XYZ file of C-alpha atoms in Angstrom:
603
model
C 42.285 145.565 -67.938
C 42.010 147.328 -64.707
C 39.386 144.646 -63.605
C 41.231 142.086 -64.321
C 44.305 142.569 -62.931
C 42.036 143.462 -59.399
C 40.285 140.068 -59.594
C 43.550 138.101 -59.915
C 44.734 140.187 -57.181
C 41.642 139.038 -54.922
C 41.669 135.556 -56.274
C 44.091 132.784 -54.656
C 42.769 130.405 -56.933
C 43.702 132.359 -60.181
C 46.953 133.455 -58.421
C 48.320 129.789 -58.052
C 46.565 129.095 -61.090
C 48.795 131.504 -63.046
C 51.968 130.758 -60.325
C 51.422 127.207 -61.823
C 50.951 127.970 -65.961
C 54.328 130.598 -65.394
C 56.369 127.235 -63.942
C 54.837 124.769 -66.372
C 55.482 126.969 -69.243
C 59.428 126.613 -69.498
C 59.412 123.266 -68.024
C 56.771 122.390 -71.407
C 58.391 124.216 -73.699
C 61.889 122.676 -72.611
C 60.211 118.928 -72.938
C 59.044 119.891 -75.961
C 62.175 121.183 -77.547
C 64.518 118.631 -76.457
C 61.464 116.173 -77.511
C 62.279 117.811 -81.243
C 65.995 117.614 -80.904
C 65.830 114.610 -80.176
C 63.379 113.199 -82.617
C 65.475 115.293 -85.118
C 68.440 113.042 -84.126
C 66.838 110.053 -84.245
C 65.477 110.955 -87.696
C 69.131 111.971 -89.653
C 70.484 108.620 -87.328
C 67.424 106.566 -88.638
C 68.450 107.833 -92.371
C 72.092 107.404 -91.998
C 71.075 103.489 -90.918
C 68.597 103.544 -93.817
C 70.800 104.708 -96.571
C 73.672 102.591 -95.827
C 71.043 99.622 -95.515
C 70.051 100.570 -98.489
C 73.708 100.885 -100.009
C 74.706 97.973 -98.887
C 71.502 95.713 -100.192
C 72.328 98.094 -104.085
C 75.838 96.735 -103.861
C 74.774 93.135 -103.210
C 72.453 93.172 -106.559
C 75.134 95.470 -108.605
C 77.837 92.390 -107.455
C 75.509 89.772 -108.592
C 75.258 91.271 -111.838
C 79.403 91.753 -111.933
C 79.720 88.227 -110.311
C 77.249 86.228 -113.504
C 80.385 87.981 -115.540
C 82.918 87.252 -113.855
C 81.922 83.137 -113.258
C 80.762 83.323 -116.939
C 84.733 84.845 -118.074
C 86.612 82.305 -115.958
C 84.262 78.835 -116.341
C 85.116 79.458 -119.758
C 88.446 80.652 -119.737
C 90.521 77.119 -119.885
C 88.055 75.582 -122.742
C 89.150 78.941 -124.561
C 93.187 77.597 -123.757
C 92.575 74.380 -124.489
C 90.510 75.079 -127.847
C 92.235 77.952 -129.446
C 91.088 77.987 -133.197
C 89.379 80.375 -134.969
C 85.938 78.109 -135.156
C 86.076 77.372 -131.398
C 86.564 81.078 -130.553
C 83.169 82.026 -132.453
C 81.127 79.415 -130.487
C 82.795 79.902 -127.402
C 81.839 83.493 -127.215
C 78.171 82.933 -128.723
C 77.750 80.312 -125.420
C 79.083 82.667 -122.886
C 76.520 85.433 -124.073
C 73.413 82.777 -124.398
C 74.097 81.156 -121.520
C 73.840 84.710 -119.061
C 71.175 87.085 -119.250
C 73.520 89.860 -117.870
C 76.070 89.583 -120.255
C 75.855 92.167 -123.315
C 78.574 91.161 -125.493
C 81.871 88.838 -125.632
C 85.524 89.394 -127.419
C 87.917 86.982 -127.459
C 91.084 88.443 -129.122
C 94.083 86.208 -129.117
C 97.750 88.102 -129.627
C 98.490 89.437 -133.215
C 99.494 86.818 -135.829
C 98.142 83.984 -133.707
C 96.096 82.595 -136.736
C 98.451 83.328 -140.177
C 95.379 82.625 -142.425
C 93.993 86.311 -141.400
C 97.064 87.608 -140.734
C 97.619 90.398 -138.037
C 94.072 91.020 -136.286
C 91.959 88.374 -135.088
C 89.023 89.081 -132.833
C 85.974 87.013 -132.322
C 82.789 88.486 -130.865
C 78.964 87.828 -129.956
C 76.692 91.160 -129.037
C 72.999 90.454 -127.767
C 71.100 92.699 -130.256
C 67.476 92.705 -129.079
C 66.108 89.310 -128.567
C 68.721 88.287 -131.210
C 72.551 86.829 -130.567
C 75.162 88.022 -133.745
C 78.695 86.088 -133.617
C 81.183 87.788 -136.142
C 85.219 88.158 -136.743
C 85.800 91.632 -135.880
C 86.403 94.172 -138.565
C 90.416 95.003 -138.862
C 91.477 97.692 -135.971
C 94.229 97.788 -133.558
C 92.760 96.109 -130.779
C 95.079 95.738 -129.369
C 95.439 99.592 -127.852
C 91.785 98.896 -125.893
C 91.719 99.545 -122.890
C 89.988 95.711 -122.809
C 92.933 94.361 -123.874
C 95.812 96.364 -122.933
C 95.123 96.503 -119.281
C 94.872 93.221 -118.951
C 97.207 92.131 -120.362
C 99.687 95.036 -118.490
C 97.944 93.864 -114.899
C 98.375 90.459 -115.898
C 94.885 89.366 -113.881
C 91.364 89.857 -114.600
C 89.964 92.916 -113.901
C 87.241 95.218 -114.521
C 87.666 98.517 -117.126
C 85.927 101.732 -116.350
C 82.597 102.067 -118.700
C 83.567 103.476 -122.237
C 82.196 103.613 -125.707
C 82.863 101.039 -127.897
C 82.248 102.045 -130.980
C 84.238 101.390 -134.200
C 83.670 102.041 -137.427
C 82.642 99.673 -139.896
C 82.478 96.889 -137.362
C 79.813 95.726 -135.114
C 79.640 97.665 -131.469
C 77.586 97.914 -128.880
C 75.351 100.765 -128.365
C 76.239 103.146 -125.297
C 78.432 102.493 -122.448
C 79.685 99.327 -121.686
C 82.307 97.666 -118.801
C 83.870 94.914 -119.622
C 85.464 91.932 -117.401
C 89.181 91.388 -119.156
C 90.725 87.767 -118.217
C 94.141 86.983 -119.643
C 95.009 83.536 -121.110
C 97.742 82.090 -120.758
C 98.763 78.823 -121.663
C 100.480 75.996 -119.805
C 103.635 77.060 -119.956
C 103.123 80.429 -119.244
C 102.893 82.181 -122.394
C 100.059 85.265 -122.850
C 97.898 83.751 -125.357
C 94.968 86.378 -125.137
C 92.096 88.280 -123.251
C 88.616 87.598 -123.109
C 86.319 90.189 -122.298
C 82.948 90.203 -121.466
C 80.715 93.032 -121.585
C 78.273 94.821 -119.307
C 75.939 96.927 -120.552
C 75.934 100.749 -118.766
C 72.204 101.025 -119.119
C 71.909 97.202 -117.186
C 74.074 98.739 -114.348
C 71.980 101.670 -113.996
C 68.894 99.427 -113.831
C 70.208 97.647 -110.731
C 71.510 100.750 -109.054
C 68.265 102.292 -109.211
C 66.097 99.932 -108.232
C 65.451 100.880 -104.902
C 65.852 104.205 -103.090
C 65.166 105.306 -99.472
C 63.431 108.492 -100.294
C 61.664 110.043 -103.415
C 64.936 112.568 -104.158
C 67.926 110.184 -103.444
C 69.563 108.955 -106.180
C 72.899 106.981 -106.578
C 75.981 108.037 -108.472
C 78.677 105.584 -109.884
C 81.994 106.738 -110.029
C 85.043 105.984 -112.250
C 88.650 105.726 -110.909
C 88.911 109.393 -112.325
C 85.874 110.666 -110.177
C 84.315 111.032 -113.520
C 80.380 110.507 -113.054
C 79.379 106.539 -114.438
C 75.726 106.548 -113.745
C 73.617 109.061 -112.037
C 73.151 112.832 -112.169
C 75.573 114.941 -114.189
C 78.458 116.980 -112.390
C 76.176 119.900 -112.231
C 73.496 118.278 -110.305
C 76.570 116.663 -107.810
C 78.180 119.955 -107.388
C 75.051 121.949 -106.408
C 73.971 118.736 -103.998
C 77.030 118.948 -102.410
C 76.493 122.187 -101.817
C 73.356 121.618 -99.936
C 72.629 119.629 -96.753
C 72.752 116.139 -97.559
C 73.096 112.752 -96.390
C 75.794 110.974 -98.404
C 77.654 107.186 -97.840
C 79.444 105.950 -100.562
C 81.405 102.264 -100.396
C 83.815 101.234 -102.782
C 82.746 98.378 -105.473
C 84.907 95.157 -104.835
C 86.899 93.939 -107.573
C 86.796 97.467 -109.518
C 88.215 100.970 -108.760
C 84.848 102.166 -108.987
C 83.158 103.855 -105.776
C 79.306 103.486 -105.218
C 77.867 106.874 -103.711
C 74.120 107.290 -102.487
C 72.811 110.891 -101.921
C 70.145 112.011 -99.930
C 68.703 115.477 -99.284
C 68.683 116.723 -95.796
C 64.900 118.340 -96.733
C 63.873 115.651 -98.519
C 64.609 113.254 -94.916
C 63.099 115.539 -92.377
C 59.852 116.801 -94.952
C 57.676 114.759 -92.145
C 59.604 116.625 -89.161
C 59.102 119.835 -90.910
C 55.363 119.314 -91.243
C 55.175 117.995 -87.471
C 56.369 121.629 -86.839
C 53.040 123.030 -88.214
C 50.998 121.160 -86.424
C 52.220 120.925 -82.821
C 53.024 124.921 -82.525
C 49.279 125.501 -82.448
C 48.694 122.538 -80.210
C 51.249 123.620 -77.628
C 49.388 127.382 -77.232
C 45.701 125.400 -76.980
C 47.938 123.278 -74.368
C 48.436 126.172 -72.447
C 44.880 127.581 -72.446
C 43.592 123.955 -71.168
C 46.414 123.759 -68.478
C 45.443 127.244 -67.221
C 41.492 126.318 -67.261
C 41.818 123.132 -65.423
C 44.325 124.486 -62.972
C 42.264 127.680 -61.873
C 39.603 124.870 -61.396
C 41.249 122.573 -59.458
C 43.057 124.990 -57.446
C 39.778 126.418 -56.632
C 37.919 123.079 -55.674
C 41.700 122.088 -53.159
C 41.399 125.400 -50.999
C 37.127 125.258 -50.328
C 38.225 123.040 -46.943
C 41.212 125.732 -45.362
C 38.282 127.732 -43.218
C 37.391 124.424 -41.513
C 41.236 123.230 -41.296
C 41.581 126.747 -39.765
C 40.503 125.486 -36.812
C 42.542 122.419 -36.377
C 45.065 123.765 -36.871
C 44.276 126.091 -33.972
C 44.236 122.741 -31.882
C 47.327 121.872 -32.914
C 48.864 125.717 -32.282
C 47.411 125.246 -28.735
C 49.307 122.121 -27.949
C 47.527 119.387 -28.232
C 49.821 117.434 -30.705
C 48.990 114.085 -28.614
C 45.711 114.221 -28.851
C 43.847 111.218 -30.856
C 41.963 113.031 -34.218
C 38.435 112.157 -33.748
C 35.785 111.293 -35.989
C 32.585 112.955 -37.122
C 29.292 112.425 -38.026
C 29.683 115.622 -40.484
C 29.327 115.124 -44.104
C 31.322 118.348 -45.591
C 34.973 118.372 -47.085
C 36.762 119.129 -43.732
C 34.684 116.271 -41.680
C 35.331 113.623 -44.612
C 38.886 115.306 -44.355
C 39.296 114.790 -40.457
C 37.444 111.104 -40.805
C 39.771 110.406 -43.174
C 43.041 111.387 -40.777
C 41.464 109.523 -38.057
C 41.261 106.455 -40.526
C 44.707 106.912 -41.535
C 45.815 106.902 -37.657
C 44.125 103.496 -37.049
C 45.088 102.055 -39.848
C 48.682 103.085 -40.224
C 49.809 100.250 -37.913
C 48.217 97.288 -40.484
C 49.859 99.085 -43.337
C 52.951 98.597 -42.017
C 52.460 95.573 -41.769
C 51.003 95.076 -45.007
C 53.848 96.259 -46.306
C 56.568 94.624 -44.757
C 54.436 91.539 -46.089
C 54.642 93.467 -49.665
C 58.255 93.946 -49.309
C 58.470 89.996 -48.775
C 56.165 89.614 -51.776
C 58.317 91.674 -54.080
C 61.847 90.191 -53.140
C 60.246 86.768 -54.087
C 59.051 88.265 -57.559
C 62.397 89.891 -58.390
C 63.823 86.374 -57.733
C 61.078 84.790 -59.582
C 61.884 87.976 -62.544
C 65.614 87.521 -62.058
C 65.081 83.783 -62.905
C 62.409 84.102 -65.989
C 65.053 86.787 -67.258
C 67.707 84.328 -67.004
C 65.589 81.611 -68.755
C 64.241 84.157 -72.083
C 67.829 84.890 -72.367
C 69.102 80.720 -72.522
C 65.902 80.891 -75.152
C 67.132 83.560 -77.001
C 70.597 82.267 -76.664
C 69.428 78.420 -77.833
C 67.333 79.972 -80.373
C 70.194 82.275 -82.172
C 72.351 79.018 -81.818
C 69.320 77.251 -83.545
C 69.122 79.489 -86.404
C 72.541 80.245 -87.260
C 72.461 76.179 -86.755
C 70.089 75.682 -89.002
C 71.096 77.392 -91.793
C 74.968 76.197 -91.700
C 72.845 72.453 -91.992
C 70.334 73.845 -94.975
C 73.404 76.191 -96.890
C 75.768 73.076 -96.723
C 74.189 70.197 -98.902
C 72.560 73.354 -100.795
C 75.460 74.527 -101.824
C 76.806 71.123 -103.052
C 73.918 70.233 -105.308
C 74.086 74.037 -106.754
C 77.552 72.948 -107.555
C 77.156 69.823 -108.838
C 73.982 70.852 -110.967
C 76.224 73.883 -112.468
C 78.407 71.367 -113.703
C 76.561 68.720 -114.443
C 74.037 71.895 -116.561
C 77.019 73.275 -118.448
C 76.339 71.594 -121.221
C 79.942 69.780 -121.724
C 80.225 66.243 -122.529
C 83.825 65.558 -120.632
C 82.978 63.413 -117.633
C 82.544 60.102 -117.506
C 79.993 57.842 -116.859
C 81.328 57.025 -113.516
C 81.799 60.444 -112.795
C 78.508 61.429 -113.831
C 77.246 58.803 -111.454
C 79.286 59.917 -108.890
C 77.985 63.360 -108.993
C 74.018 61.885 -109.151
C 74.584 59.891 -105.772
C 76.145 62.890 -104.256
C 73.466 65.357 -105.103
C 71.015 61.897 -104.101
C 72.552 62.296 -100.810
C 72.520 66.099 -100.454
C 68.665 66.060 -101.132
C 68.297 62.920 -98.556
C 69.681 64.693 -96.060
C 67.594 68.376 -96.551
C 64.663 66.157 -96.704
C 65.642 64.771 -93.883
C 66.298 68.031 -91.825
C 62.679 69.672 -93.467
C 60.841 66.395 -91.979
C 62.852 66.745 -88.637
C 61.493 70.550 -88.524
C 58.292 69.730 -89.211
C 57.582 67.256 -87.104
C 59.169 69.174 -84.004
C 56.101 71.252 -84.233
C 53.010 70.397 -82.419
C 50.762 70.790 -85.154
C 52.442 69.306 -87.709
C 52.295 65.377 -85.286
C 48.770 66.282 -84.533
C 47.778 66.289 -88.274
C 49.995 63.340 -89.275
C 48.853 61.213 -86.209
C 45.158 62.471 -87.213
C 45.770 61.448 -90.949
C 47.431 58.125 -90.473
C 45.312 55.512 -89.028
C 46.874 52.903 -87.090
C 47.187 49.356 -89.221
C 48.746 45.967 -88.770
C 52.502 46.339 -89.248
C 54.919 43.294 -90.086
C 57.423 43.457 -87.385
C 60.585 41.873 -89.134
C 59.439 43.479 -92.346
C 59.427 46.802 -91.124
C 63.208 46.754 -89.975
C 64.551 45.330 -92.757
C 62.997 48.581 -94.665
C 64.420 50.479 -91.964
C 68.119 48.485 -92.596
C 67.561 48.957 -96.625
C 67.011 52.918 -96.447
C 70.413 53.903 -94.096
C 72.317 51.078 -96.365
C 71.568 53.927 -99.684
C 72.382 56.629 -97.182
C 75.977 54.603 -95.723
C 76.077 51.252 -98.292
C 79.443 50.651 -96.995
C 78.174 49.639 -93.536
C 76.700 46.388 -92.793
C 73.835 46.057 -90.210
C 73.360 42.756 -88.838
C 69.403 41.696 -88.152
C 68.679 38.609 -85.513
C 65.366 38.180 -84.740
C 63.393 35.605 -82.550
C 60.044 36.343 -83.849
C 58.537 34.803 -86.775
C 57.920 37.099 -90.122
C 54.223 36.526 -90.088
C 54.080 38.272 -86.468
C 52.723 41.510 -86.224
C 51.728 44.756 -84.487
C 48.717 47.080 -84.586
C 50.687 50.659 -84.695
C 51.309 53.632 -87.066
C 53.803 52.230 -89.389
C 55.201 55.681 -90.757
C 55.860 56.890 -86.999
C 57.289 53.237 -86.051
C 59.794 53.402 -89.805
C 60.803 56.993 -88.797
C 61.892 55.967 -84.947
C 63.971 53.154 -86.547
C 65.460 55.223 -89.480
C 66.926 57.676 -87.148
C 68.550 54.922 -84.457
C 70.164 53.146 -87.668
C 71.216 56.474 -89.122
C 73.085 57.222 -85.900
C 74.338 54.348 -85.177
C 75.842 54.382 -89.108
C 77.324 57.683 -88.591
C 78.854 58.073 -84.840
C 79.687 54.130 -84.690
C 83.102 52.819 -85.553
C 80.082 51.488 -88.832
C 81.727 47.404 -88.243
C 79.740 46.553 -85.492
C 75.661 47.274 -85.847
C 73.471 44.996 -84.946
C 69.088 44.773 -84.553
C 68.215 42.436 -82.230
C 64.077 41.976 -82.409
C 62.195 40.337 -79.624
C 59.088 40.506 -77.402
C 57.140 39.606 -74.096
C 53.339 39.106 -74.324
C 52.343 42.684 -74.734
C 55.599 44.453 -75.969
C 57.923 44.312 -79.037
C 61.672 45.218 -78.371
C 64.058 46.674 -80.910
C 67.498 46.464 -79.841
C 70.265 48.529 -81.528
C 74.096 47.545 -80.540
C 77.049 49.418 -82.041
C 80.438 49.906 -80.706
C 82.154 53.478 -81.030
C 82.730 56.531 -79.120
C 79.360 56.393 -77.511
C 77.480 58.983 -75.531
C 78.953 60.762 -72.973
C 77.592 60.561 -69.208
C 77.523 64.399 -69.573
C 75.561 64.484 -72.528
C 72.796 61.522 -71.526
C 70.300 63.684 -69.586
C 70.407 66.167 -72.353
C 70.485 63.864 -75.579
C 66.754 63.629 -75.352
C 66.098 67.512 -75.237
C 64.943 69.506 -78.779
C 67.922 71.414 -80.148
C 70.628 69.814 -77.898
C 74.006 68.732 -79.476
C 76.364 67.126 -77.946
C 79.193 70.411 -79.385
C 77.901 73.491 -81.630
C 80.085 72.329 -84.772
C 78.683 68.542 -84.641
C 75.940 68.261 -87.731
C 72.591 68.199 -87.304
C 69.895 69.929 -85.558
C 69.769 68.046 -82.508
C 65.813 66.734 -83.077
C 66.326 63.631 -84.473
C 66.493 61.469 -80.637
C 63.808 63.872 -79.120
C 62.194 62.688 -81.905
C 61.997 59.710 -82.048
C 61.291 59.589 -78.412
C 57.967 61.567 -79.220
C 57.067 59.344 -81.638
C 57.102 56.378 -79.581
C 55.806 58.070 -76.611
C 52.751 59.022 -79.001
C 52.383 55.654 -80.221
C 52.723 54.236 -76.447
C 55.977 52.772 -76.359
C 59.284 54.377 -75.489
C 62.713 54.393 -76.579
C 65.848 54.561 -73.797
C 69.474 54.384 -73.698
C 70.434 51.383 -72.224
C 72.980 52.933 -69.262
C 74.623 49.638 -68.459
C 76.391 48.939 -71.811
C 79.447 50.777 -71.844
C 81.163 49.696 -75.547
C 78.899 51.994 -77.558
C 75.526 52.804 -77.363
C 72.647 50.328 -76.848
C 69.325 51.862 -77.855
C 65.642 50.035 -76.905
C 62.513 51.014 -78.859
C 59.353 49.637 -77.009
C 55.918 48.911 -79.082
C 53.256 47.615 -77.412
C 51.755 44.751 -79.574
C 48.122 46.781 -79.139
């Protein structure tokens, strides 16, 4: 021990080697331990974000199962009004629980003495049983005190009951724990008629709630307007995880008085910080050793030169501070050392120059920077706007043929033929114009026109003919609007192009001409020179503003955010052309609409 402690003594290598360790040592440990605060932090804020990700995506699925009730209760609610006999009841309540997968069981109970023929109670209901559906009349018990019934007929609305058990004897129940979605009827003039109910199954609720959890322990508990435990652990197993440290979010369930809580334990988040703990302990000691080794080495490799800078510096203690360094033919650490000084003398004057020059080099990158930042931004910017774009286009005719296929699907004979027809042509439309926005999106990308132009050899195209198809197709999209055709070539005339490219450039002049026109005054005008066929579309309207022109021909440009489309459908069909050699333009000096002008060469 003695021996040591006289070598580091005697040693200025070890002694700023272990000066060194002693000042890196807090400074490490200090890293390190706000390092694990930190990623401690980060972890419980990472779960917190996690769990209530999770929440929320548990309460979307549990509300999609309430919600198939719920539309199930109230699409059927007025056939129940309008149909109230005994015969109608049974059906109506086997179809509600065919018809949804999520539905358990349906009552409907109208108000006592409502049918004399069975006197007092009157109750029909359907219980899925298996794979198996069993419509009966409800044995004889005051139904009228369930909860079912009572509350909403006392709210006056539909609502949702807390779970309970249905049983009763000696008449068909459902097994376990149900909720049930009460509507009340009432009839035209007001009157409380009766209250359907429609039943969810406990055991289907728990299936959706537990579906997905963030970690291995967490589990969800559903709780009752009471606080009474619906689905999850018991009280016991709540009260002893409240107890510990946990990470709990809970969120109300719309509609219900019921409250949606998600636990999860504080050990059961950090287990993979804990066991990070185990391994970097040991690695922070052989951290230390290494740290100490290299720096007694370097330290001892820096000072080998000080004898020979001894003497320099005895120069410079003499007075000669003016005096140029100068260079030697020696090959050890101090002569490399004093070359190098001398080096750095001479060459201190360029590298101020150099870097003035660097300076100017830099300030013209942070402009360039400054302006590629600005630009990614407009691109994120255009393509959030895109997006959000896009989908308000997609969701809207989506959600119209949904609707009109629910009702045309619901298996009722009550509309007409006209209105049946109706409803066809608008769903035709809808799907028209998705098509329409898939193609657009396709064909905006590069490789989708490189394999269509691959796969679709040029051939000889009619050039009359081809219009008139064009004219045909936006008169099933807008048959209200007339399109006037004048032509001075001949039918039998032709062209040697692509004719899908050609049809799609013409389709999409026609279909905007239809819609932003005053749709009285479209005309085609067809005519050519000796190498080049001219399409010519005239409408009168609003027209394009002067604003707008330079842009119109940009991908994703609209002329407002809330205008439909996607703002491909002129920047497409100026590709088109422009692949197929031609070109289309806005003609600038007609000023009552818009002029358009596709040109195809004839070859």
């Amino acid at each position: 021990m003695r021996n040591i402690a006289q070598r580091i003594r005697q040693s200025l290598a070890l002694k700023l080697s272990l000066g060194i360790l002693l000042l890196t040592i807090p400074i490490f440990v200090a890293s390190l331990g706000v390092l694990f605060l930190q990623s401690r932090n980060d972890i419980k804020e990472e779960a917190r974000e996690r769990a209530a990700t999770v929440l929320n995506t548990t309460m979307h699925r549990l509300r999609r199962s309430m919600n198939a009730v719920e539309t199930a209760t109230e699409a059927n609610a007025w056939y129940v009004r309008e149909h109230m006999q005994p015969d109608s009841l049974l059906r109506y309540t086997m179809r509600i629980v065919a018809l949804n997968g999520n539905v358990s069981g349906c009552s409907i109970t109208p108000e006592p003495n409502t049918f004399p023929e069975y006197g007092r109670y009157f109750s029909a209901y359907s219980i899925r049983l298996a794979d198996s559906i069993i419509t009966v009349r409800e044995g004889e018990y005051e139904y009228y005190e369930k909860p079912w019934y009572a509350l909403a007929k006392r709210l006056g609305r539909a609502c949702w009951t807390d779970p309970f058990d249905d049983f009763n004897e000696g008449t068909l129940s459902a097994k376990g724990l149900i909720a049930s979605y009460c509507k009340p009827i009432y009839a035209v003039d007001g009157h409380f008629m009766g209250v359907i109910a429609t039943d969810l199954a406990l055991s289907t609720l728990s299936q959706v709630i537990n579906r997905e959890k963030p970690y291995p322990k967490a589990y969800f508990q559903l709780l009752g307007s009471s606080g009474s435990v619906l689905v999850g652990p018991d009280s016991v197993r709540q009260k002893r995880a409240s107890e510990a440290a946990n990470f709990v979010c809970s969120e109300a369930v719309p509609g219900t008085s019921w409250t949606l809580k998600l636990v999860c334990p504080e050990r059961d988040v950090l287990k993979s910080y804990y066991r990070l703990t185990y391994i970097v302990a040991p690695l922070i000691v052989i951290g230390l050793l290494l740290i100490l080794l290299l720096c007694s080495r370097i330290v001892t490799h820096a000072i080998r030169p000080l004898n020979q800078l001894l003497k320099q510096s005895q120069l410079i203690a003499s007075g000669h501070y003016d005096e140029q360094i100068a260079r030697t033919d020696r090959q050890d650490a101090v002569g490399r050392l004093q070359n190098s000084f001398a080096q750095m003398q001479e060459a201190l004057d360029r590298h101020i120059d150099d870097i003035k020059m660097m300076n100017e080099g830099a300030e013209r990158r942070n402009e360039e920077l400054v302006v590629a930042g600005r630009m990614a931004e407009e691109s994120d910017r255009q393509k959030t706007l895109f997006i959000q774009n896009m989908s308000h286009q997609i969701r809207t005719p989506l959600n119209i043929i949904m609707g009109v296929s629910q009702l045309l699907g619901d298996g009722t004979s009550d509309y007409s033929r006209e209105e049946v027809s109706g409803l066809t042509m608008m769903m035709n439309h809808n799907v028209t114009t998705l098509r329409r926005l898939v193609q657009m999106l396709y064909d905006s990308s590069d490789l989708g026109i490189a394999e269509e132009l691959a796969s679709h050899q040029y051939e000889e195209v009619a050039c009359n003919e081809i219009v008139r198809e064009a004219i045909s197709y936006t008169n099933t999209q807008f048959p209200e609007i007339k399109i006037e055709l004048q032509t001075t070539l001949p039918d039998t005339m032709t062209i040697h192009t692509s004719h899908l490219y050609l049809m799609r450039s013409l389709r999409e002049i026609l279909y905007n001409s239809a819609k932003y026109s005053d749709g009285k005054h479209i005309s085609v005008l067809v005519t050519a020179t000796d190498d080049t066929v001219f399409y010519i579309f005239e409408d009168r309207g609003p027209g394009i503003s002067d604003g707008y022109r330079d842009l119109m021909f940009v991908p994703f440009t609209k002329v407002d955010d809330l205008s439909e489309g996607l703002g491909l459908g002129l920047p497409l069909a100026k590709s088109h052309m422009k692949n197929l050699g031609g070109d289309l333009r806005l003609d600038d000096t007609y000023h009552d609409g818009c002029r358009f002008i596709i040109e195809v060469p004839l070859r």
